[in-house]
Coordinates of C-alpha atoms and ligand atoms in Angstrom, one line a residue:
X1 CA 35.5 28.5 -0.7
X2 CA 33.3 31.7 -1.0
X3 CA 30.9 29.8 -3.2
X4 CA 30.6 27.2 -0.5
X5 CA 30.0 29.7 2.2
X6 CA 27.3 31.4 0.1
X7 CA 25.8 28.1 -0.5
X8 CA 25.8 27.1 3.1
X9 CA 24.1 30.4 4.1
X10 CA 21.6 30.0 1.2
X11 CA 20.8 26.4 2.3
X12 CA 20.2 27.6 5.9
X13 CA 18.0 30.4 4.6
X14 CA 15.9 28.0 2.6
X15 CA 15.6 25.7 5.5
X16 CA 14.6 28.5 7.9
X17 CA 12.0 29.8 5.4
X18 CA 10.7 26.3 5.0
X19 CA 10.5 26.0 8.8
X20 CA 8.5 29.3 9.1
X21 CA 6.3 28.5 6.1
X22 CA 5.2 25.3 7.9
X23 CA 5.1 26.9 11.3
X24 CA 1.4 27.1 11.1
X25 CA 1.1 23.6 10.0
X26 CA 2.4 20.4 11.5
X27 CA 6.2 19.9 11.3
X28 CA 7.3 16.8 9.4
X29 CA 8.4 13.8 11.4
X30 CA 11.8 14.0 9.8
X31 CA 13.7 16.3 7.4
X32 CA 16.7 15.1 5.4
X33 CA 19.0 16.1 2.5
X34 CA 20.5 12.8 1.7
X35 CA 17.9 10.1 2.1
X36 CA 14.7 9.2 3.9
X37 CA 12.7 6.1 4.8
X38 CA 9.1 6.3 6.2
X39 CA 7.8 2.9 7.3
X40 CA 5.5 1.3 9.8
X41 CA 8.3 0.5 12.2
X42 CA 11.4 2.2 13.6
X43 CA 13.7 -0.8 13.2
X44 CA 12.7 -1.2 9.6
X45 CA 13.2 2.5 8.9
X46 CA 16.7 2.3 10.5
X47 CA 17.6 -0.7 8.4
X48 CA 16.8 1.3 5.3
X49 CA 18.7 4.4 6.4
X50 CA 21.8 2.3 7.2
X51 CA 21.7 0.8 3.7
X52 CA 21.5 4.3 2.2
X53 CA 24.4 5.5 4.4
X54 CA 26.5 2.6 3.3
X55 CA 26.0 3.7 -0.3
X56 CA 23.0 1.7 -1.3
X57 CA 20.3 3.3 -3.4
X58 CA 16.6 3.7 -2.6
X59 CA 15.8 0.4 -4.2
X60 CA 18.4 -1.4 -2.1
X61 CA 17.0 0.3 1.0
X62 CA 13.4 -0.5 0.1
X63 CA 14.4 -4.2 -0.2
X64 CA 16.1 -4.1 3.2
X65 CA 13.0 -2.4 4.7
X66 CA 10.7 -5.1 3.2
X67 CA 12.7 -7.9 4.9
X68 CA 13.0 -6.0 8.1
X69 CA 9.2 -5.4 8.2
X70 CA 8.7 -9.2 7.8
X71 CA 10.5 -9.5 11.2
X72 CA 9.5 -6.5 13.2
X73 CA 6.0 -5.9 11.8
X74 CA 4.7 -9.5 11.3
X75 CA 1.0 -8.4 11.0
X76 CA 1.6 -7.0 7.6
X77 CA 5.3 -7.0 6.7
X78 CA 6.0 -10.4 5.1
X79 CA 7.8 -12.9 3.0
X80 CA 4.6 -15.0 2.8
X81 CA 2.6 -12.4 1.0
X82 CA 2.9 -10.0 -1.8
X83 CA 2.6 -6.4 -3.0
X84 CA 3.6 -3.7 -5.4
X85 CA 6.6 -1.4 -5.9
X86 CA 6.6 1.8 -7.9
X87 CA 10.1 3.1 -8.7
X88 CA 11.2 6.4 -10.1
X89 CA 14.9 6.5 -10.9
X90 CA 16.9 9.7 -10.8
X91 CA 16.7 10.0 -14.6
X92 CA 12.9 10.4 -14.3
X93 CA 12.0 6.9 -15.6
X94 CA 9.1 5.2 -13.8
X95 CA 8.5 1.5 -13.6
X96 CA 6.6 -0.9 -11.3
X97 CA 7.2 -4.3 -9.9
X98 CA 4.2 -6.6 -9.4
X99 CA 4.8 -9.2 -6.8
X100 CA 1.2 -9.9 -6.1
X101 CA 0.3 -13.5 -5.0
X102 CA -1.2 -15.9 -7.6
X103 CA -3.9 -18.5 -7.3
X104 CA -2.3 -21.9 -7.0
X105 CA -2.6 -24.1 -10.1
X106 CA -5.1 -26.3 -8.3
X107 CA -7.4 -23.3 -7.5
X108 CA -10.8 -23.3 -9.2
X109 CA -13.6 -20.8 -9.7
X110 CA -16.0 -22.2 -7.1
X111 CA -13.5 -23.3 -4.5
X112 CA -15.1 -21.2 -1.8
X113 CA -18.7 -22.2 -2.6
X114 CA -20.8 -25.0 -1.2
X115 CA -22.9 -27.4 -3.2
X116 CA -25.7 -24.9 -3.5
X117 CA -23.2 -22.4 -4.8
X118 CA -23.3 -20.3 -1.7
X119 CA -20.1 -18.7 -0.3
X120 CA -18.8 -20.7 2.7
X121 CA -18.0 -18.1 5.4
X122 CA -14.4 -17.9 6.4
X123 CA -13.1 -20.4 3.8
X124 CA -11.3 -17.7 1.8
X125 CA -10.0 -16.0 4.9
X126 CA -8.9 -18.3 7.7
X127 CA -8.0 -21.5 6.0
X128 CA -4.9 -22.7 4.1
X129 CA -6.9 -22.5 0.9
X130 CA -7.0 -18.7 1.4
X131 CA -3.3 -18.5 0.6
X132 CA -2.1 -17.3 -2.7
X133 CA 1.4 -18.3 -4.0
X134 CA 3.6 -15.7 -2.2
X135 CA 5.3 -13.1 -4.3
X136 CA 7.4 -10.9 -1.9
X137 CA 10.7 -12.5 -2.2
X138 CA 10.5 -12.8 -6.0
X139 CA 9.5 -9.1 -6.1
X140 CA 12.5 -8.0 -4.0
X141 CA 14.8 -10.2 -6.1
X142 CA 13.6 -8.7 -9.4
X143 CA 13.8 -5.2 -8.1
X144 CA 17.4 -5.9 -7.0
X145 CA 18.4 -7.6 -10.2
X146 CA 17.1 -4.6 -12.2
X147 CA 17.8 -1.6 -10.0
X148 CA 19.9 -2.7 -7.0
X149 CA 23.4 -1.5 -6.5
X150 CA 24.8 -3.3 -3.4
X151 CA 25.2 -6.9 -2.5
X152 CA 21.9 -8.8 -1.9
X153 CA 23.2 -10.7 1.2
X154 CA 24.2 -7.3 2.8
X155 CA 20.7 -6.1 2.3
X156 CA 19.0 -9.1 3.8
X157 CA 21.5 -9.7 6.7
X158 CA 20.2 -6.9 9.0
X159 CA 16.8 -8.7 9.1
X160 CA 18.5 -12.1 9.8
X161 CA 20.0 -10.4 12.9
X162 CA 16.7 -8.8 14.0
X163 CA 15.1 -12.2 13.8
X164 CA 18.0 -14.1 15.4
X165 CA 18.8 -11.8 18.3
X166 CA 15.4 -10.2 18.6
X167 CA 14.0 -6.7 18.7
X168 CA 12.0 -4.9 21.4
X169 CA 8.2 -5.1 20.9
X170 CA 6.5 -1.8 20.2
X171 CA 3.0 -0.9 21.5
X172 CA 1.4 -1.8 18.2
X173 CA 2.7 -5.3 18.1
X174 CA 1.8 -5.8 21.7
X175 CA -1.7 -4.6 21.3
X176 CA -2.4 -7.0 18.4
X177 CA -0.6 -10.0 19.9
X178 CA -2.4 -9.5 23.2
X179 CA -5.9 -9.0 21.7
X180 CA -8.4 -11.9 22.1
X181 CA -9.1 -12.0 18.4
X182 CA -5.5 -12.4 17.3
X183 CA -4.6 -14.7 20.2
X184 CA -7.4 -17.0 19.0
X185 CA -6.4 -16.8 15.3
X186 CA -2.7 -17.5 16.1
X187 CA -3.6 -20.3 18.6
X188 CA -5.4 -22.2 15.8
X189 CA -2.2 -23.2 14.1
X190 CA 0.4 -25.1 16.1
X191 CA 3.3 -23.4 14.4
X192 CA 1.9 -19.9 14.9
X193 CA 1.0 -20.7 18.5
X194 CA 4.6 -21.6 19.3
X195 CA 5.9 -18.2 18.0
X196 CA 3.2 -15.6 18.5
X197 CA 1.3 -16.6 21.6
X198 CA 2.3 -17.3 25.3
X199 CA 0.5 -17.7 28.6
X200 CA 1.1 -14.2 29.7
X201 CA 0.7 -10.9 27.8
X202 CA 3.5 -9.6 25.7
X203 CA 5.1 -6.5 27.2
X204 CA 6.2 -3.4 25.5
X205 CA 10.0 -3.5 25.2
X206 CA 10.2 -7.2 25.6
X207 CA 12.7 -8.9 23.3
X208 CA 11.0 -11.0 20.6
X209 CA 13.2 -13.7 18.9
X210 CA 12.2 -15.6 15.8
X211 CA 14.8 -18.3 15.2
X212 CA 13.0 -20.2 12.4
X213 CA 12.5 -17.0 10.6
X214 CA 16.2 -16.1 11.0
X215 CA 17.1 -19.4 9.3
X216 CA 14.7 -18.8 6.5
X217 CA 16.0 -15.3 5.9
X218 CA 19.5 -16.7 6.0
X219 CA 18.6 -19.1 3.2
X220 CA 17.2 -16.1 1.3
X221 CA 20.4 -14.1 2.0
X222 CA 22.6 -16.8 0.7
X223 CA 20.6 -18.2 -2.2
X224 CA 18.5 -15.3 -3.4
X225 CA 14.9 -16.0 -4.4
X226 CA 15.8 -19.7 -4.7
X227 CA 16.2 -19.6 -0.9
X228 CA 12.5 -19.2 -0.8
X229 CA 11.0 -20.8 -3.9
X230 CA 13.2 -23.9 -4.0
X231 CA 15.0 -26.1 -1.5
X232 CA 14.2 -26.3 2.2
X233 CA 11.8 -23.3 2.4
X234 CA 9.7 -24.6 -0.6
X235 CA 9.7 -28.1 1.0
X236 CA 8.5 -26.6 4.3
X237 CA 5.7 -24.6 2.5
X238 CA 4.5 -27.8 0.8
X239 CA 4.7 -29.7 4.2
X240 CA 2.6 -26.9 5.7
X241 CA 0.1 -27.3 2.9
X242 CA -0.2 -31.0 3.5
X243 CA -0.6 -30.4 7.2
X244 CA -3.3 -27.7 6.9
X245 CA -5.2 -28.8 3.7
X246 CA -3.7 -26.3 1.4
X247 CA -3.0 -26.7 -2.4
X248 CA 0.2 -24.7 -3.1
X249 CA 2.6 -27.2 -4.8
X250 CA 6.4 -27.2 -5.3
X251 CA 5.8 -26.4 -8.9
X252 CA 3.6 -23.4 -8.1
X253 CA 6.5 -22.0 -6.1
X254 CA 9.0 -22.7 -8.7
X255 CA 6.8 -21.1 -11.4
X256 CA 6.2 -17.9 -9.5
X257 CA 7.5 -14.8 -11.3
X258 CA 7.4 -11.2 -10.3
X259 CA 6.6 -9.0 -13.2
X260 CA 7.9 -5.5 -14.2
X261 CA 5.0 -3.5 -15.6
X262 CA 4.6 0.0 -17.0
X263 CA 2.9 2.3 -14.5
X264 CA -0.5 3.9 -14.8
X265 CA 0.3 7.5 -15.7
X266 CA -2.0 10.5 -15.8
X267 CA -2.0 14.3 -15.2
X268 CA -3.8 16.0 -12.4
X269 CA -3.9 19.8 -12.6
X270 CA -0.4 19.9 -14.2
X271 CA 1.1 17.3 -11.8
X272 CA 2.0 13.9 -13.2
X273 CA 0.8 10.9 -11.1
X274 CA 2.3 7.4 -11.5
X275 CA 0.7 4.5 -9.8
X276 CA 0.1 0.8 -9.9
X277 CA -1.6 -0.9 -12.9
X278 CA -3.7 -4.1 -12.7
X279 CA -3.7 -6.5 -11.0
X280 CA -4.1 -3.5 -8.7
X281 CA -7.1 -1.4 -9.2
X282 CA -5.2 1.4 -7.4
X283 CA -3.8 3.4 -10.3
X284 CA -6.9 3.1 -12.5
X285 CA -9.2 4.1 -9.6
X286 CA -7.0 6.9 -8.5
X287 CA -6.9 8.3 -12.0
X288 CA -10.7 8.0 -12.2
X289 CA -11.2 9.9 -8.9
X290 CA -8.7 12.6 -9.6
X291 CA -9.6 13.1 -13.3
X292 CA -13.3 13.5 -12.4
X293 CA -12.3 16.0 -9.7
X294 CA -10.4 18.1 -12.2
X295 CA -13.9 19.4 -13.0
X296 CA -14.1 20.9 -9.5
X297 CA -12.9 24.4 -8.5
X298 CA -11.6 23.6 -5.0
X299 CA -10.7 27.3 -4.4
X300 CA -14.4 28.1 -4.1
X301 CA -15.3 25.2 -1.7
X302 CA -14.5 25.1 2.0
X303 CA -12.2 22.2 2.9
X304 CA -14.0 19.3 4.5
X305 CA -17.4 21.1 4.2
X306 CA -20.4 19.0 3.2
X307 CA -20.1 20.2 -0.5
X308 CA -16.4 19.2 -0.5
X309 CA -17.1 15.8 0.9
X310 CA -20.1 15.3 -1.3
X311 CA -18.3 15.9 -4.6
X312 CA -15.4 13.6 -3.7
X313 CA -17.8 10.9 -2.5
X314 CA -19.7 11.0 -5.8
X315 CA -16.5 10.7 -7.8
X316 CA -15.6 7.7 -5.6
X317 CA -19.0 6.2 -6.1
X318 CA -18.5 6.1 -9.9
X319 CA -15.1 4.7 -9.7
X320 CA -15.8 1.8 -7.3
X321 CA -18.9 0.9 -9.4
X322 CA -16.5 0.6 -12.4
X323 CA -13.9 -1.3 -10.3
X324 CA -16.5 -4.0 -9.6
X325 CA -17.0 -4.7 -13.2
X326 CA -14.0 -3.7 -15.3
X327 CA -11.0 -4.6 -13.3
X328 CA -9.1 -7.8 -12.7
X329 CA -5.7 -9.4 -13.7
X330 CA -4.7 -7.9 -17.0
X331 CA -2.7 -11.1 -17.8
X332 CA -6.1 -12.9 -18.0
X333 CA -8.5 -10.3 -19.3
X334 CA -8.4 -7.3 -21.6
X335 CA -8.8 -4.3 -19.3
X336 CA -9.9 -1.1 -20.8
X337 CA -7.2 0.9 -19.0
X338 CA -6.7 3.7 -21.5
X339 CA -10.4 4.5 -21.5
X340 CA -11.0 4.1 -17.8
X341 CA -8.3 6.6 -17.0
X342 CA -9.0 9.0 -19.8
X343 CA -10.3 12.6 -19.3
X344 CA -13.1 12.0 -21.8
X345 CA -14.5 9.0 -20.0
X346 CA -14.1 10.6 -16.6
X347 CA -15.7 13.8 -17.7
X348 CA -18.7 11.8 -18.9
X349 CA -18.8 10.0 -15.6
X350 CA -18.6 13.3 -13.8
X351 CA -21.6 14.6 -15.9
X352 CA -23.7 11.9 -14.2
X353 CA -23.0 13.4 -10.8
X354 CA -25.8 15.4 -9.0
X355 CA -23.9 18.3 -7.6
X356 CA -26.4 18.9 -4.8
X357 CA -27.7 15.5 -3.8
X358 CA -26.4 12.0 -3.1
X359 CA -27.2 9.4 -5.7
X360 CA -28.2 5.9 -4.5
X361 CA -25.5 3.4 -5.3
X362 CA -28.0 0.8 -6.4
X363 CA -29.0 3.2 -9.1
X364 CA -25.5 4.1 -10.1
X365 CA -24.1 1.5 -12.6
X366 CA -20.7 1.1 -14.1
X367 CA -19.9 3.4 -17.0
X368 CA -20.3 2.4 -20.6
X369 CA -17.2 0.6 -21.7
X370 CA -16.9 -2.1 -24.3
X371 CA -14.6 -4.8 -23.0
X372 CA -13.7 -8.2 -24.4
X373 CA -15.2 -10.9 -22.2
X374 CA -12.8 -13.5 -23.4
X375 CA -12.9 -14.6 -21.3
X376 CA -3.4 -5.4 7.0
X377 CA -0.9 -4.3 4.8
X378 CA 1.9 -1.8 5.2
X379 CA 3.2 1.1 3.1
X380 CA 6.6 2.6 3.1
X381 CA 8.4 5.3 1.0
X382 CA 12.1 5.7 0.4
X383 CA 14.2 8.4 -1.4
X384 CA 18.0 8.7 -1.8
X385 CA 20.5 11.4 -2.4
X386 CA 20.5 10.7 -6.1
X387 CA 16.8 11.3 -6.4
X388 CA 15.7 7.7 -6.8
X389 CA 12.3 7.1 -5.2
X390 CA 10.5 4.0 -4.2
X391 CA 6.9 3.5 -3.1
X392 CA 6.0 0.1 -1.7
X393 CA 2.8 -1.4 -0.4
X394 CA 2.9 -5.0 0.8
X395 CA 0.5 -7.3 2.6
X396 CA -0.6 -10.7 3.8
X397 CA -4.1 -9.2 3.5
X398 CA -5.7 -9.7 7.0
X399 CA -3.5 -8.8 10.0
X400 CA -1.3 -11.9 10.4
X401 CA -2.8 -13.2 7.2
X402 CA -4.6 -16.5 7.7
X403 CA -2.7 -17.0 11.0
X404 CA -0.8 -20.1 9.7
X405 CA 2.9 -20.3 10.0
X406 CA 5.0 -22.4 7.6
X407 CA 6.5 -25.4 9.4
X408 CA 10.0 -24.8 10.8
X409 CA 10.2 -21.6 8.8
X410 CA 8.7 -18.9 11.1
X411 CA 6.7 -16.9 8.6
X412 CA 3.0 -16.3 8.3
X413 CA 1.0 -17.1 5.2
X414 CA -1.3 -14.6 3.4
X415 CA -5.1 -14.9 3.0
X416 CA -5.1 -13.0 -0.3
X417 CA -7.4 -15.4 -2.1
X418 CA -10.2 -13.4 -0.4
X419 CA -9.4 -10.5 -2.8
X420 CA -10.8 -12.6 -5.6
X421 CA -14.5 -12.4 -6.3
X422 CA -15.6 -15.8 -4.8
X423 CA -18.9 -15.3 -6.5
X424 CA -20.1 -12.4 -8.7
X425 CA -21.7 -9.8 -6.5
X426 CA -20.6 -11.4 -3.2
X427 CA -18.7 -8.8 -1.0
X428 CA -15.2 -9.8 0.2
X429 CA -13.9 -8.8 3.7
X430 CA -13.6 -5.2 2.6
X431 CA -17.1 -5.1 1.3
X432 CA -15.9 -5.0 -2.3
X433 CA -17.8 -6.8 -5.0
X434 CA -16.4 -8.1 -8.2
X435 CA -17.4 -10.0 -11.3
X436 CA -16.0 -12.4 -13.8
X437 CA -12.8 -10.4 -14.5
X438 CA -11.8 -11.1 -10.9
X439 CA -13.1 -14.6 -10.6
X440 CA -10.7 -17.3 -9.4
X441 CA -8.6 -19.0 -12.1
X442 CA -5.4 -21.1 -11.7
X443 CA -2.3 -18.9 -11.7
X444 CA -4.3 -15.7 -11.8
X445 CA -3.6 -12.7 -9.6
X446 CA -6.4 -11.4 -7.4
X447 CA -7.5 -7.8 -7.8
X448 CA -5.9 -5.4 -5.3
X449 CA -6.5 -1.9 -4.0
X450 CA -2.9 -1.2 -3.1
X451 CA -1.8 2.0 -4.6
X452 CA 1.9 2.9 -4.2
X453 CA 2.2 6.2 -6.0
X454 CA 4.8 8.7 -7.1
X455 CA 3.8 12.3 -8.1
X456 CA 5.9 14.7 -10.2
X457 CA 5.5 18.5 -9.9
X458 CA 4.6 20.6 -13.0
X459 CA 8.3 21.0 -13.7
X460 CA 8.6 17.2 -14.0
X461 CA 10.6 16.8 -10.8
X462 CA 10.0 14.2 -8.1
X463 CA 7.4 15.7 -5.7
X464 CA 5.6 13.1 -3.6
X465 CA 6.0 9.5 -2.6
X466 CA 2.7 8.2 -1.2
X467 CA 0.7 5.2 -0.3
X468 CA -1.2 3.5 2.5
X469 CA -2.6 0.2 3.8
X470 CA -6.3 -0.1 4.5
X471 CA -7.9 -2.6 2.0
X472 CA -10.6 -0.8 0.0
X473 CA -9.8 2.5 1.7
X474 CA -6.3 2.6 0.3
X475 CA -7.4 4.3 -2.9
X476 CA -9.4 7.0 -1.2
X477 CA -6.7 7.6 1.4
X478 CA -4.1 8.2 -1.3
X479 CA -6.4 10.4 -3.3
X480 CA -7.1 12.6 -0.2
X481 CA -3.4 13.0 0.7
X482 CA -2.7 14.1 -2.9
X483 CA -5.7 16.5 -2.9
X484 CA -4.6 17.9 0.5
X485 CA -1.1 18.7 -0.8
X486 CA -2.0 19.9 -4.3
X487 CA -5.3 21.6 -3.8
X488 CA -5.1 22.7 -0.2
X489 CA -1.4 23.5 -0.3
X490 CA -0.8 21.5 3.0
X491 CA 2.5 20.4 4.4
X492 CA 2.9 16.6 4.0
X493 CA 2.4 16.1 7.7
X494 CA -0.9 18.0 7.7
X495 CA -2.0 16.2 4.5
X496 CA -1.4 12.9 6.2
X497 CA -2.9 13.7 9.6
X498 CA -6.2 15.2 8.4
X499 CA -9.2 13.2 9.2
X500 CA -10.3 11.0 6.3
X501 CA -13.6 9.8 4.8
X502 CA -14.3 7.0 2.5
X503 CA -17.0 5.8 0.1
X504 CA -16.8 2.7 -2.2
X505 CA -20.2 2.5 -4.0
X506 CA -21.3 -0.6 -2.0
X507 CA -22.1 -0.6 0.8
X508 CA -23.7 2.8 0.2
X509 CA -22.2 4.4 3.2
X510 CA -19.8 7.3 3.7
X511 CA -17.3 6.3 6.5
X512 CA -15.8 9.0 8.6
X513 CA -12.9 9.1 11.1
X514 CA -14.7 10.4 14.2
X515 CA -12.7 13.6 14.8
X516 CA -12.8 16.9 13.0
X517 CA -16.0 16.7 11.0
X518 CA -18.6 19.0 12.5
X519 CA -22.1 18.1 13.4
X520 CA -23.4 20.7 10.9
X521 CA -21.3 19.1 8.1
X522 CA -22.5 15.6 8.9
X523 CA -26.2 16.9 9.1
X524 CA -25.9 18.7 5.7
X525 CA -24.5 15.4 4.2
X526 CA -27.5 13.5 5.6
X527 CA -29.8 16.1 4.2
X528 CA -28.2 15.6 0.8
X529 CA -29.1 11.9 1.1
X530 CA -25.8 10.3 2.3
X531 CA -25.7 7.4 4.7
X532 CA -23.0 8.0 7.3
X533 CA -21.0 5.9 9.6
X534 CA -17.9 6.2 11.8
X535 CA -14.8 4.1 11.4
X536 CA -12.1 4.2 14.1
X537 CA -9.2 4.9 11.7
X538 CA -8.6 4.9 8.0
X539 CA -5.2 4.0 6.5
X540 CA -1.6 4.6 7.5
X541 CA -0.1 7.0 4.9
X542 CA 3.7 7.0 5.2
X543 CA 4.7 9.6 2.8
X544 CA 7.6 11.8 1.6
X545 CA 7.4 15.3 0.0
X546 CA 10.4 16.6 -1.9
X547 CA 11.4 20.3 -2.1
X548 CA 14.4 21.6 -3.9
X549 CA 17.2 23.9 -3.2
X550 CA 19.3 25.2 -6.1
X551 CA 22.9 24.6 -5.4
X552 CA 25.3 27.3 -6.8
X553 CA 27.1 24.5 -8.5
X554 CA 23.9 23.8 -10.4
X555 CA 23.3 20.5 -8.7
X556 CA 20.0 20.0 -7.2
X557 CA 19.7 19.8 -3.5
X558 CA 16.8 17.9 -2.0
X559 CA 14.8 18.6 1.1
X560 CA 12.9 15.5 2.0
X561 CA 10.0 16.0 4.5
X562 CA 8.6 12.7 5.9
X563 CA 5.2 12.1 7.4
X564 CA 4.9 9.0 9.5
X565 CA 1.2 8.5 10.0
X566 CA 0.4 8.7 13.7
X567 CA -2.6 6.5 13.3
X568 CA -0.4 3.4 13.8
X569 CA 2.8 4.7 15.2
X570 CA 5.0 4.7 12.1
X571 CA 8.5 6.0 11.9
X572 CA 10.3 8.5 9.6
X573 CA 14.1 8.4 9.5
X574 CA 16.5 10.6 7.5
X575 CA 20.1 11.6 7.2
Ligands
DON4 O1 -4.7 -6.0 -1.9 C1 -5.6 -5.5 -1.3 O2 -6.3 -4.6 -1.7 C2 -5.8 -5.9 0.1 N1 -5.4 -7.3 0.3 C3 -5.1 -5.0 1.1 C4 -5.3 -5.4 2.5 C5 -5.0 -4.3 3.4 O3 -4.7 -3.2 3.1 C6 -5.2 -4.6 4.9 N2 -4.6 -3.5 5.7 N3 -5.0 -2.8 6.5

C-alpha cells in the first residue's frame, strides 16, 4: 500500500518535472502511459487506441489503423497500394515487413517509352499501367500472422463500419476533394467519379459513405488476405484492368507475397537506429546521412545557421548521388548495403565535402563501390503498454494514386510504377533519377524512399518511433527529426514542428519551408554557392518519443509523448 502511494507520488513528480522541462518547448499533442497512436487522421488513431484498450498489441493496432486510413484518408491510406512496417517487440527484437508493390509479370523495361525511347509523359503516373501489384493487405496479414495477438476480423471490422456508416469529412479531405486538380483526376475514371466527386463542394463535417469499400473490407475481414488476392476482389481488379488497359493478372495477385526482412541497423552517436532495407532506399540513405554527420560537432554550430544547413545538405548530396546508382530491389540485384552504411565508407564520402562552399551536383558522383551488375503517402507510429513499437509508412504514391477505383470495390489504385527508373537518368515525379538497378522488370519492387524508423537510446531501450510521407523528402525529414532530438535535445513536438529543408543531389537545389529561416542565413547559403527555393511544406512526421519512469516494483513505466505533425492536421491519441 505504502509502496503504491510512494510510486504514485513519484510518478506524479516525474510527470510534473517532464512538464516543466518541456515548458519552454512545445507540449506534445498527447501523453500516455499505456499506449499511443499518432496517425494522419483522428478516426484512424481512435481505431488503434480502441484495439489497444481491448487488449490488442501495437501490431494489432497498427493493422487496424492501416485499414481505417484506407477509409478515412483515401488520398494516401490504402488497400490498393503498399508500404513498409518496422516492428520492435518488447524483447528488443527488430524486424520489418515489406509490402511494397511489385511490377506485374507483363511489365517490361521500356513500357513507359515511345518508339524513339523517350519517356511518354504521364504514362507511369495517371494510367492503369502505373499500378503495381498492391501489397498492403498481404503486409497486414503477414504482420498479424507473425506478431498479432487478437482476432483478425475484430481488427478489420471497425473500418468496415467506418466505410458502411460513414465518417465526417475533415478539412484535409475536403480541400483535396474540392481542388480542381483532384476533381479532374477523379472524374477521369467512372468508378472514382461516382464515389469521390459530386456537383457541389464537399463540406467539412459531411458524412462520407463508401458502400463498395465496406463490402471489400468485409471480404478481407472474413477471408483474410484471400479476401483481396483471390475471389471477388481479385476478379474486380482484373475487370478494372480490362476496362482501363492495365496488365495486372489474377496470377499476379495470387502470387503476391509480403516479405519479412532484417532491418538496416546502425549507430548514431551511441543511439541505435533501425530502418527499412531495400526495396526502400530509406534505411541505407538515412545511415549514409547520419554516419557522415557523426563527423560534425553540432555543439559548436548554431542550429539552422548557414553552416548547419550547408553541412547537412552536403551529406545529403553524397547520399542521393549514391541512391541513384547503387539502390534497387535487393531480390533482383546485389546491393552493397554493408559498405554503403559503414562508417568507413561514409567517412570517406564526408572527406569529399567542402566545409565552406557548396559543391555542384553535376561534379559530385556516386562513391566508389564495386557492385555486381548481374544483372502521398501517410506515416503512423504505434506503441503499447508492453513496449512493442510499430512504425509504418504506406502509400498509393500520388495523392489518390492514379485516380482509378477498382470496379464495384471502392478502393483507389496506386501509381507506384513511377518510382521505377523509366529510363536511366530520367527524373520521376519526385525528381529522383535512377539507373539499371531500379529499372522495370517483371515482379520487381520499385525503389522507395519510405523510411519508417525506430531508435533505441544508448541504454538499448525504445526511444523514438519516427517516419514521414513526402516522396524524396521522407529521408531528409526523418534525418532532421532524429538530429533535432538527439543533437538539439528538443522535445518531440519541437523536433517535428521545426521548419525543414531538403536537398537530393539532383535537382541541385536546397528547398526550404518558407518560415523561420532568416534572410541572412539564406544569403550566406547563396554566397556559399547553394541554389535555393521555397517549398510550401515538407513531410508529415507523426512520431512518438518514449521516456521512462522506474517503478518501485522494478517494472518499467513508459511515458509516451506523441507529436502529430501540424502540417497536415494529424492526430495523436493515447490512454
Ligand atoms: O515510395 C516512395 O518513395 C514514394 N512512392 C512515396 C510517395 C509519397 O511519399 C507521397 N507523399 N507525400
